[in-house]
């Protein structure tokens, strides 16, 4: 069967960016930037995005394009006979399923909050009332299951229509809407009374403020954000490499995707920091900023119901673009391994993902007594830890070593694939860096993640 292709290069860029652009950009990036000193932290983050994220993204794209398969089969096609690199394909498959076991629940939260905001359910509530509304949502498994199922069925429904008519067309629409809504929200936020202080914090580097958190902690946080924001290591991007032609170099395409990803994260900061400054809120509060603090901000803002609705539909689109992209990868596993049709793979995986997502939902209510990472932790926290702190860094390390090691695919094969087509090529000095230094950086992130979590 002939491999499906995108109808346009723009489709590839928007879908790949949609996969990378997720809640890590619009949820984690603003609060971690607030926690570690604002503009100075952003500069450190961008530095590591360039030296770490771009090479590994190009490697994922290259493995996908050369093999014309998903991560389920790509290593087996490209590896030397008798080697075992293909084992990572199964780890990558596990990572995709694990990611969707909790990401669909959070996507359901976003969709639920959009509906609540449209209906005006937060109007008239004080800060405690908004907090109680969030905790009330978590305590009720029924509504959470409903919103999770809606997200799963919609996203797989998009994938069932095919690569061009479904995934590409819907993602183009959602990405366009996401960027337009973000622009409108950013302008509105920057025009609030008292927004100037937040803008200065976000745009004017103050390395002294950054150093208050400790140099080592800031560097690790910047590395981690640059690394995790692109969804590297589980083959989620490799599948889109298998769908593109040979007319463009892969480093050039990686830069384009990273620019789109960074632009969305940057615009999220332009929405949140001025608003936090205008209403005297700490932007480094953590995940509660989205579901507890910002609804309070919208309550005190003129036209807050409209602005809040726009904010949560933008958050919903950010979640859905990632979910649809990863679901496309999951469908490709069944197609590559067992030759299933897209329809059969869709129907089986709808049921499978819904069932696998239930523990994350129940972890806040029926199974709240299970606290795997210590007091107050949930099953969702464990699933997130397995993916973010283990499968992503170790999977990226495997992709990296596979592409540079003569016992894997090898540098010559990789660079021939990556540099095929028009656009930016890998610089000649990059071989030494990605072969010897970059693996140590990735390994450092993995080890430091455990130290930060448990020590």
Tab-separated table of C-alpha atoms in Angstrom:
chain	number	residue	atom	x	y	z
A	1	UNK	CA	0.000	0.000	0.000
A	2	UNK	CA	1.376	3.419	-0.979
A	3	UNK	CA	2.391	5.615	1.945
A	4	UNK	CA	0.037	8.516	2.640
A	5	UNK	CA	1.478	12.002	2.119
A	6	UNK	CA	0.599	15.513	3.208
A	7	UNK	CA	-1.131	17.657	0.615
A	8	UNK	CA	1.263	20.535	1.299
A	9	UNK	CA	4.420	21.452	3.165
A	10	UNK	CA	2.349	23.821	5.309
A	11	UNK	CA	0.277	20.835	6.408
A	12	UNK	CA	3.400	19.004	7.564
A	13	UNK	CA	4.703	22.049	9.447
A	14	UNK	CA	1.406	22.811	11.192
A	15	UNK	CA	0.751	19.190	12.179
A	16	UNK	CA	4.308	18.610	13.404
A	17	UNK	CA	4.125	21.888	15.313
A	18	UNK	CA	0.682	20.888	16.597
A	19	UNK	CA	2.198	17.703	17.992
A	20	UNK	CA	4.960	19.660	19.719
A	21	UNK	CA	2.647	22.496	20.772
A	22	UNK	CA	0.728	21.263	23.742
A	23	UNK	CA	0.044	22.024	27.344
A	24	UNK	CA	3.792	22.161	28.016
A	25	UNK	CA	3.881	25.386	25.995
A	26	UNK	CA	0.810	27.131	27.271
A	27	UNK	CA	0.623	25.696	30.777
A	28	UNK	CA	4.101	24.758	31.986
A	29	UNK	CA	6.192	27.357	30.145
A	30	UNK	CA	4.606	30.479	31.702
A	31	UNK	CA	4.700	29.265	35.284
A	32	UNK	CA	8.218	27.831	35.062
A	33	UNK	CA	9.379	31.109	33.490
A	34	UNK	CA	7.700	32.984	36.335
A	35	UNK	CA	9.366	30.745	38.890
A	36	UNK	CA	12.890	31.123	37.486
A	37	UNK	CA	13.188	34.832	36.809
A	38	UNK	CA	11.355	35.788	33.618
A	39	UNK	CA	13.203	37.061	30.537
A	40	UNK	CA	16.656	35.830	31.590
A	41	UNK	CA	15.302	32.296	31.951
A	42	UNK	CA	13.698	32.530	28.489
A	43	UNK	CA	17.127	33.255	26.955
A	44	UNK	CA	18.680	30.224	28.672
A	45	UNK	CA	15.721	28.094	27.526
A	46	UNK	CA	16.117	29.224	23.902
A	47	UNK	CA	19.835	28.392	24.018
A	48	UNK	CA	19.139	24.798	25.050
A	49	UNK	CA	16.255	24.504	22.589
A	50	UNK	CA	18.703	25.189	19.763
A	51	UNK	CA	21.589	22.987	20.923
A	52	UNK	CA	19.466	20.051	22.151
A	53	UNK	CA	16.002	20.048	20.647
A	54	UNK	CA	16.826	20.742	17.003
A	55	UNK	CA	19.361	17.924	16.418
A	56	UNK	CA	17.184	15.269	18.075
A	57	UNK	CA	14.065	16.432	16.224
A	58	UNK	CA	15.939	16.168	12.925
A	59	UNK	CA	16.993	12.640	13.895
A	60	UNK	CA	13.396	11.577	14.575
A	61	UNK	CA	12.292	13.030	11.250
A	62	UNK	CA	15.191	11.287	9.470
A	63	UNK	CA	14.446	7.855	10.931
A	64	UNK	CA	10.792	8.251	9.944
A	65	UNK	CA	11.493	9.480	6.409
A	66	UNK	CA	14.182	6.895	5.655
A	67	UNK	CA	12.116	3.958	6.933
A	68	UNK	CA	8.695	5.208	5.749
A	69	UNK	CA	7.315	3.658	8.941
A	70	UNK	CA	6.273	4.589	12.468
A	71	UNK	CA	8.548	3.883	15.438
A	72	UNK	CA	6.921	0.444	15.694
A	73	UNK	CA	8.873	-0.712	12.615
A	74	UNK	CA	11.391	2.009	11.686
A	75	UNK	CA	14.317	0.764	13.794
A	76	UNK	CA	13.897	-2.791	12.504
A	77	UNK	CA	14.087	-1.581	8.900
A	78	UNK	CA	17.189	0.595	9.392
A	79	UNK	CA	19.198	-1.317	12.024
A	80	UNK	CA	22.102	-3.650	11.142
A	81	UNK	CA	21.180	-7.327	11.070
A	82	UNK	CA	21.459	-9.021	14.440
A	83	UNK	CA	21.142	-5.816	16.492
A	84	UNK	CA	18.420	-4.942	18.962
A	85	UNK	CA	17.636	-1.281	18.352
A	86	UNK	CA	14.088	-2.265	17.390
A	87	UNK	CA	13.296	-2.918	21.060
A	88	UNK	CA	13.036	0.857	21.447
A	89	UNK	CA	10.118	0.763	19.016
A	90	UNK	CA	8.056	-1.067	21.623
A	91	UNK	CA	9.162	1.397	24.320
A	92	UNK	CA	8.087	4.239	22.024
A	93	UNK	CA	4.701	2.603	21.509
A	94	UNK	CA	4.318	2.266	25.274
A	95	UNK	CA	5.223	5.936	25.667
A	96	UNK	CA	2.525	7.037	23.208
A	97	UNK	CA	-0.141	5.022	25.003
A	98	UNK	CA	1.002	6.163	28.454
A	99	UNK	CA	0.988	9.798	27.335
A	100	UNK	CA	-2.590	9.492	26.108
A	101	UNK	CA	-3.681	7.714	29.307
A	102	UNK	CA	-3.454	11.037	31.158
A	103	UNK	CA	-3.336	13.684	28.413
A	104	UNK	CA	-6.892	12.848	27.333
A	105	UNK	CA	-8.084	13.519	30.885
A	106	UNK	CA	-6.417	16.946	30.967
A	107	UNK	CA	-7.803	17.679	27.496
A	108	UNK	CA	-11.228	16.878	28.950
A	109	UNK	CA	-10.621	19.377	31.764
A	110	UNK	CA	-9.868	22.097	29.211
A	111	UNK	CA	-12.991	21.363	27.170
A	112	UNK	CA	-15.086	21.242	30.358
A	113	UNK	CA	-13.752	24.620	31.496
A	114	UNK	CA	-14.488	26.149	28.095
A	115	UNK	CA	-18.129	25.061	28.413
A	116	UNK	CA	-18.300	26.261	32.028
A	117	UNK	CA	-16.888	29.643	31.012
A	118	UNK	CA	-19.342	30.004	28.105
A	119	UNK	CA	-22.234	29.194	30.443
A	120	UNK	CA	-21.010	31.740	33.012
A	121	UNK	CA	-20.612	29.192	35.817
A	122	UNK	CA	-17.714	31.127	37.377
A	123	UNK	CA	-19.474	34.476	37.462
A	124	UNK	CA	-20.065	35.736	41.007
A	125	UNK	CA	-17.686	33.201	42.579
A	126	UNK	CA	-14.904	34.410	44.880
A	127	UNK	CA	-11.412	32.855	44.900
A	128	UNK	CA	-12.501	30.046	47.240
A	129	UNK	CA	-15.552	29.382	45.078
A	130	UNK	CA	-13.438	28.921	41.949
A	131	UNK	CA	-11.064	26.622	43.851
A	132	UNK	CA	-14.011	24.590	45.148
A	133	UNK	CA	-15.348	24.274	41.575
A	134	UNK	CA	-12.047	22.746	40.412
A	135	UNK	CA	-11.843	20.346	43.370
A	136	UNK	CA	-15.500	19.455	42.842
A	137	UNK	CA	-14.769	18.522	39.232
A	138	UNK	CA	-11.917	16.240	40.320
A	139	UNK	CA	-14.085	14.512	42.930
A	140	UNK	CA	-16.730	13.455	40.395
A	141	UNK	CA	-15.557	10.652	38.059
A	142	UNK	CA	-18.727	10.680	35.943
A	143	UNK	CA	-18.341	14.151	34.348
A	144	UNK	CA	-14.580	13.668	33.926
A	145	UNK	CA	-15.160	10.375	32.111
A	146	UNK	CA	-17.729	12.071	29.865
A	147	UNK	CA	-15.329	14.844	28.813
A	148	UNK	CA	-12.448	12.389	28.392
A	149	UNK	CA	-14.563	10.136	26.144
A	150	UNK	CA	-15.674	13.158	24.102
A	151	UNK	CA	-12.041	14.137	23.521
A	152	UNK	CA	-11.035	10.558	22.587
A	153	UNK	CA	-13.950	9.977	20.194
A	154	UNK	CA	-13.563	13.370	18.503
A	155	UNK	CA	-9.784	12.995	18.052
A	156	UNK	CA	-9.960	9.438	16.710
A	157	UNK	CA	-12.870	10.530	14.523
A	158	UNK	CA	-10.589	13.118	12.926
A	159	UNK	CA	-7.880	10.488	12.386
A	160	UNK	CA	-10.394	8.035	10.886
A	161	UNK	CA	-11.013	10.456	7.981
A	162	UNK	CA	-7.427	9.985	6.786
A	163	UNK	CA	-4.202	11.946	6.822
A	164	UNK	CA	-5.175	14.713	4.377
A	165	UNK	CA	-8.957	14.944	4.794
A	166	UNK	CA	-8.908	14.441	8.551
A	167	UNK	CA	-5.676	15.049	10.435
A	168	UNK	CA	-4.202	17.683	8.119
A	169	UNK	CA	-7.409	19.620	7.433
A	170	UNK	CA	-8.636	19.746	11.047
A	171	UNK	CA	-5.195	20.511	12.498
A	172	UNK	CA	-4.727	23.362	10.004
A	173	UNK	CA	-8.033	24.844	11.154
A	174	UNK	CA	-7.305	24.435	14.865
A	175	UNK	CA	-3.729	25.734	14.588
A	176	UNK	CA	-4.915	28.788	12.652
A	177	UNK	CA	-7.621	29.469	15.244
A	178	UNK	CA	-5.162	28.870	18.077
A	179	UNK	CA	-2.699	31.440	16.714
A	180	UNK	CA	-5.430	34.020	16.027
A	181	UNK	CA	-7.021	33.602	19.476
A	182	UNK	CA	-3.619	33.855	21.149
A	183	UNK	CA	-2.866	37.078	19.289
A	184	UNK	CA	-6.193	38.601	20.367
A	185	UNK	CA	-5.714	37.506	23.994
A	186	UNK	CA	-2.114	38.769	24.075
A	187	UNK	CA	-3.149	42.221	22.831
A	188	UNK	CA	-5.997	42.369	25.369
A	189	UNK	CA	-3.724	41.289	28.218
A	190	UNK	CA	-0.992	43.794	27.329
A	191	UNK	CA	-3.529	46.646	27.331
A	192	UNK	CA	-4.716	45.971	30.902
A	193	UNK	CA	-3.986	48.619	33.517
A	194	UNK	CA	-0.874	47.524	35.399
A	195	UNK	CA	0.343	45.186	32.651
A	196	UNK	CA	3.644	47.062	32.153
A	197	UNK	CA	5.350	45.478	35.153
A	198	UNK	CA	4.534	41.976	33.914
A	199	UNK	CA	5.806	42.820	30.434
A	200	UNK	CA	9.068	44.134	31.867
A	201	UNK	CA	9.510	40.968	33.923
A	202	UNK	CA	8.905	38.842	30.826
A	203	UNK	CA	10.824	40.838	28.213
A	204	UNK	CA	13.662	42.581	30.090
A	205	UNK	CA	16.383	40.113	31.201
A	206	UNK	CA	17.463	40.344	34.847
A	207	UNK	CA	20.112	37.692	35.442
A	208	UNK	CA	20.381	38.666	39.088
A	209	UNK	CA	16.755	37.686	39.635
A	210	UNK	CA	17.323	34.439	37.768
A	211	UNK	CA	20.343	33.554	39.907
A	212	UNK	CA	18.267	33.822	43.084
A	213	UNK	CA	16.946	30.357	42.269
A	214	UNK	CA	20.461	28.925	41.888
A	215	UNK	CA	22.377	28.523	38.629
A	216	UNK	CA	22.227	24.722	38.547
A	217	UNK	CA	18.486	24.584	39.175
A	218	UNK	CA	17.800	27.188	36.495
A	219	UNK	CA	19.949	25.383	33.915
A	220	UNK	CA	18.221	22.061	34.630
A	221	UNK	CA	14.770	23.675	34.408
A	222	UNK	CA	15.689	25.316	31.079
A	223	UNK	CA	17.100	22.046	29.730
A	224	UNK	CA	14.023	20.144	30.818
A	225	UNK	CA	11.575	22.623	29.303
A	226	UNK	CA	13.519	22.831	26.022
A	227	UNK	CA	13.660	19.052	25.873
A	228	UNK	CA	10.092	18.141	26.826
A	229	UNK	CA	8.299	20.917	24.910
A	230	UNK	CA	9.014	19.220	21.572
A	231	UNK	CA	7.648	15.763	22.559
A	232	UNK	CA	10.898	14.073	21.570
A	233	UNK	CA	11.827	10.449	22.162
A	234	UNK	CA	8.595	8.468	21.625
A	235	UNK	CA	8.398	8.648	17.835
A	236	UNK	CA	5.501	11.107	17.902
A	237	UNK	CA	7.352	13.282	15.368
A	238	UNK	CA	9.012	10.437	13.467
A	239	UNK	CA	5.675	9.398	11.968
A	240	UNK	CA	5.336	12.794	10.275
A	241	UNK	CA	8.829	12.404	8.869
A	242	UNK	CA	7.541	9.269	7.132
A	243	UNK	CA	4.796	11.304	5.465
A	244	UNK	CA	7.001	14.003	3.880
A	245	UNK	CA	8.921	14.018	0.619
A	246	UNK	CA	12.641	14.436	-0.004
A	247	UNK	CA	12.507	17.993	-1.324
A	248	UNK	CA	13.385	19.719	1.980
A	249	UNK	CA	16.307	19.196	4.374
A	250	UNK	CA	15.280	17.987	7.810
A	251	UNK	CA	17.280	20.474	9.878
A	252	UNK	CA	15.505	23.300	8.061
A	253	UNK	CA	12.114	21.718	8.754
A	254	UNK	CA	13.062	21.131	12.394
A	255	UNK	CA	13.908	24.820	12.769
A	256	UNK	CA	10.531	25.799	11.300
A	257	UNK	CA	8.643	23.511	13.698
A	258	UNK	CA	10.688	24.730	16.673
A	259	UNK	CA	10.032	28.374	15.734
A	260	UNK	CA	6.269	27.753	15.647
A	261	UNK	CA	6.463	25.870	18.945
A	262	UNK	CA	8.456	28.669	20.591
A	263	UNK	CA	6.187	31.368	19.185
A	264	UNK	CA	3.164	29.772	20.850
A	265	UNK	CA	4.996	29.434	24.177
A	266	UNK	CA	6.156	33.059	23.938
A	267	UNK	CA	2.636	34.304	23.157
A	268	UNK	CA	1.276	32.315	26.112
A	269	UNK	CA	3.637	34.348	28.279
A	270	UNK	CA	2.333	37.573	26.722
A	271	UNK	CA	-1.159	36.516	27.787
A	272	UNK	CA	-0.368	35.394	31.330
A	273	UNK	CA	2.367	37.709	32.687
A	274	UNK	CA	0.642	41.062	31.974
A	275	UNK	CA	-2.645	39.671	33.366
A	276	UNK	CA	-0.925	38.391	36.513
A	277	UNK	CA	0.786	41.765	36.967
A	278	UNK	CA	-2.448	43.685	36.437
A	279	UNK	CA	-4.252	41.676	39.124
A	280	UNK	CA	-1.361	41.163	41.556
A	281	UNK	CA	-0.940	37.406	41.019
A	282	UNK	CA	2.248	35.344	41.239
A	283	UNK	CA	2.851	33.797	37.785
A	284	UNK	CA	5.037	31.059	39.297
A	285	UNK	CA	2.149	29.460	41.184
A	286	UNK	CA	2.177	26.222	39.240
A	287	UNK	CA	-0.531	24.261	37.382
A	288	UNK	CA	-3.270	25.725	39.589
A	289	UNK	CA	-2.668	28.999	37.745
A	290	UNK	CA	-4.825	27.789	34.832
A	291	UNK	CA	-7.801	26.281	36.651
A	292	UNK	CA	-8.014	28.363	39.822
A	293	UNK	CA	-6.168	31.657	39.454
A	294	UNK	CA	-6.985	32.687	35.869
A	295	UNK	CA	-10.771	32.147	36.183
A	296	UNK	CA	-10.567	34.631	39.070
A	297	UNK	CA	-8.732	37.058	36.786
A	298	UNK	CA	-11.430	36.752	34.125
A	299	UNK	CA	-14.097	37.364	36.795
A	300	UNK	CA	-12.535	40.760	37.527
A	301	UNK	CA	-11.952	41.699	33.882
A	302	UNK	CA	-14.408	43.655	31.752
A	303	UNK	CA	-15.964	41.145	29.340
A	304	UNK	CA	-14.264	38.395	31.338
A	305	UNK	CA	-16.730	35.712	30.276
A	306	UNK	CA	-15.808	36.279	26.617
A	307	UNK	CA	-12.059	36.466	27.279
A	308	UNK	CA	-12.192	33.414	29.532
A	309	UNK	CA	-14.092	31.439	26.891
A	310	UNK	CA	-11.504	32.389	24.265
A	311	UNK	CA	-8.680	31.397	26.617
A	312	UNK	CA	-10.070	27.927	27.328
A	313	UNK	CA	-10.970	27.162	23.721
A	314	UNK	CA	-7.379	28.084	22.862
A	315	UNK	CA	-6.183	25.710	25.636
A	316	UNK	CA	-8.524	23.023	24.276
A	317	UNK	CA	-7.127	23.421	20.752
A	318	UNK	CA	-3.574	23.200	22.144
A	319	UNK	CA	-4.443	19.896	23.814
A	320	UNK	CA	-6.392	18.492	20.850
A	321	UNK	CA	-3.670	19.181	18.264
A	322	UNK	CA	-1.266	17.083	20.327
A	323	UNK	CA	-3.817	14.333	20.992
A	324	UNK	CA	-4.763	14.028	17.308
A	325	UNK	CA	-1.093	13.901	16.289
A	326	UNK	CA	-0.273	11.172	18.826
A	327	UNK	CA	-3.431	9.224	17.912
A	328	UNK	CA	-2.248	9.281	14.286
A	329	UNK	CA	0.993	7.731	15.496
A	330	UNK	CA	-0.901	5.089	17.484
A	331	UNK	CA	-2.999	4.156	14.436
A	332	UNK	CA	0.177	3.802	12.393
A	333	UNK	CA	1.451	1.140	14.828
A	334	UNK	CA	-1.440	-1.182	13.997
A	335	UNK	CA	-1.169	-0.427	10.284
A	336	UNK	CA	2.611	-1.059	10.197
A	337	UNK	CA	2.698	-4.135	12.460
A	338	UNK	CA	-0.478	-5.995	11.485
A	339	UNK	CA	-1.651	-4.359	8.277
A	340	UNK	CA	-4.925	-3.208	9.825
A	341	UNK	CA	-7.118	-0.749	7.986
A	342	UNK	CA	-7.409	2.760	9.390
A	343	UNK	CA	-11.053	2.067	10.326
A	344	UNK	CA	-10.272	-1.129	12.270
A	345	UNK	CA	-7.321	0.464	14.065
A	346	UNK	CA	-9.524	3.425	15.010
A	347	UNK	CA	-12.365	1.337	16.458
A	348	UNK	CA	-10.045	-0.891	18.507
A	349	UNK	CA	-8.025	2.013	19.858
A	350	UNK	CA	-11.056	4.120	20.820
A	351	UNK	CA	-12.080	1.382	23.248
A	352	UNK	CA	-8.504	0.713	24.373
A	353	UNK	CA	-7.634	4.359	25.092
A	354	UNK	CA	-10.898	4.991	26.967
A	355	UNK	CA	-10.285	1.975	29.226
A	356	UNK	CA	-6.604	2.848	29.751
A	357	UNK	CA	-7.505	6.461	30.619
A	358	UNK	CA	-9.818	5.500	33.485
A	359	UNK	CA	-7.098	5.099	36.173
A	360	UNK	CA	-6.007	8.744	35.700
A	361	UNK	CA	-9.634	9.841	36.216
A	362	UNK	CA	-10.205	7.586	39.229
A	363	UNK	CA	-6.903	8.662	40.781
A	364	UNK	CA	-8.600	11.870	41.956
A	365	UNK	CA	-11.612	10.176	43.560
A	366	UNK	CA	-12.271	6.423	43.732
A	367	UNK	CA	-8.556	5.537	43.746
A	368	UNK	CA	-7.288	8.661	45.542
A	369	UNK	CA	-5.831	6.435	48.278
A	370	UNK	CA	-3.175	5.353	45.751
A	371	UNK	CA	-0.369	7.926	46.089
A	372	UNK	CA	2.546	6.341	44.195
A	373	UNK	CA	5.000	9.239	44.388
A	374	UNK	CA	4.308	10.304	47.964
A	375	UNK	CA	1.631	12.182	49.852
A	376	UNK	CA	-0.743	14.080	47.593
A	377	UNK	CA	0.420	12.408	44.365
A	378	UNK	CA	-1.982	10.685	41.982
A	379	UNK	CA	-1.972	7.979	39.321
A	380	UNK	CA	-1.808	10.771	36.710
A	381	UNK	CA	1.386	12.053	38.364
A	382	UNK	CA	2.935	8.585	38.104
A	383	UNK	CA	2.008	8.223	34.434
A	384	UNK	CA	3.398	11.694	33.709
A	385	UNK	CA	6.615	10.855	35.587
A	386	UNK	CA	7.132	7.613	33.646
A	387	UNK	CA	6.726	9.418	30.312
A	388	UNK	CA	8.390	12.781	31.023
A	389	UNK	CA	11.264	11.656	33.246
A	390	UNK	CA	11.984	8.252	31.741
A	391	UNK	CA	10.653	7.392	28.287
A	392	UNK	CA	11.187	10.827	26.687
A	393	UNK	CA	14.851	11.318	27.711
A	394	UNK	CA	15.857	7.674	27.293
A	395	UNK	CA	13.993	7.390	23.989
A	396	UNK	CA	15.729	10.514	22.734
A	397	UNK	CA	19.061	9.066	23.812
A	398	UNK	CA	18.344	5.928	21.774
A	399	UNK	CA	17.407	7.975	18.683
A	400	UNK	CA	20.591	9.978	19.154
A	401	UNK	CA	22.901	6.995	19.561
A	402	UNK	CA	21.166	5.112	16.736
A	403	UNK	CA	21.906	7.961	14.334
A	404	UNK	CA	25.554	8.558	15.280
A	405	UNK	CA	26.774	5.082	16.211
A	406	UNK	CA	28.368	2.777	13.624
A	407	UNK	CA	26.640	-0.128	15.363
A	408	UNK	CA	23.298	1.564	14.681
A	409	UNK	CA	22.085	3.337	11.560
A	410	UNK	CA	25.286	5.384	11.574
A	411	UNK	CA	26.211	9.016	10.992
A	412	UNK	CA	26.776	8.693	7.244
A	413	UNK	CA	23.322	7.228	6.621
A	414	UNK	CA	21.679	9.740	8.933
A	415	UNK	CA	23.380	12.827	7.486
A	416	UNK	CA	22.659	11.679	3.927
A	417	UNK	CA	18.944	11.495	4.774
A	418	UNK	CA	18.850	14.649	6.888
A	419	UNK	CA	20.634	16.813	4.309
A	420	UNK	CA	18.610	15.579	1.329
A	421	UNK	CA	16.574	18.407	-0.189
A	422	UNK	CA	16.723	22.188	-0.159
A	423	UNK	CA	17.224	24.121	3.038
A	424	UNK	CA	19.570	24.350	6.009
A	425	UNK	CA	22.060	21.498	6.376
A	426	UNK	CA	23.847	20.138	9.431
A	427	UNK	CA	27.112	22.069	9.978
A	428	UNK	CA	30.267	19.955	9.625
A	429	UNK	CA	31.319	20.549	13.236
A	430	UNK	CA	28.005	19.108	14.497
A	431	UNK	CA	29.169	15.499	14.251
A	432	UNK	CA	31.563	15.718	17.198
A	433	UNK	CA	29.037	17.603	19.317
A	434	UNK	CA	26.055	15.274	18.744
A	435	UNK	CA	28.228	12.154	19.012
A	436	UNK	CA	30.046	12.893	22.260
A	437	UNK	CA	28.548	15.862	24.131
A	438	UNK	CA	24.798	15.778	23.423
A	439	UNK	CA	24.333	12.213	24.793
A	440	UNK	CA	25.895	13.365	28.074
A	441	UNK	CA	23.486	16.329	28.244
A	442	UNK	CA	20.476	14.060	27.715
A	443	UNK	CA	21.788	11.607	30.314
A	444	UNK	CA	22.257	14.503	32.750
A	445	UNK	CA	18.605	15.508	32.318
A	446	UNK	CA	17.502	11.940	33.041
A	447	UNK	CA	19.637	11.572	36.196
A	448	UNK	CA	18.916	15.090	37.471
A	449	UNK	CA	15.191	14.471	37.018
A	450	UNK	CA	15.389	11.609	39.508
A	451	UNK	CA	17.516	13.619	41.939
A	452	UNK	CA	15.043	16.506	41.827
A	453	UNK	CA	12.094	14.150	42.311
A	454	UNK	CA	13.316	11.951	45.120
A	455	UNK	CA	16.230	13.674	46.892
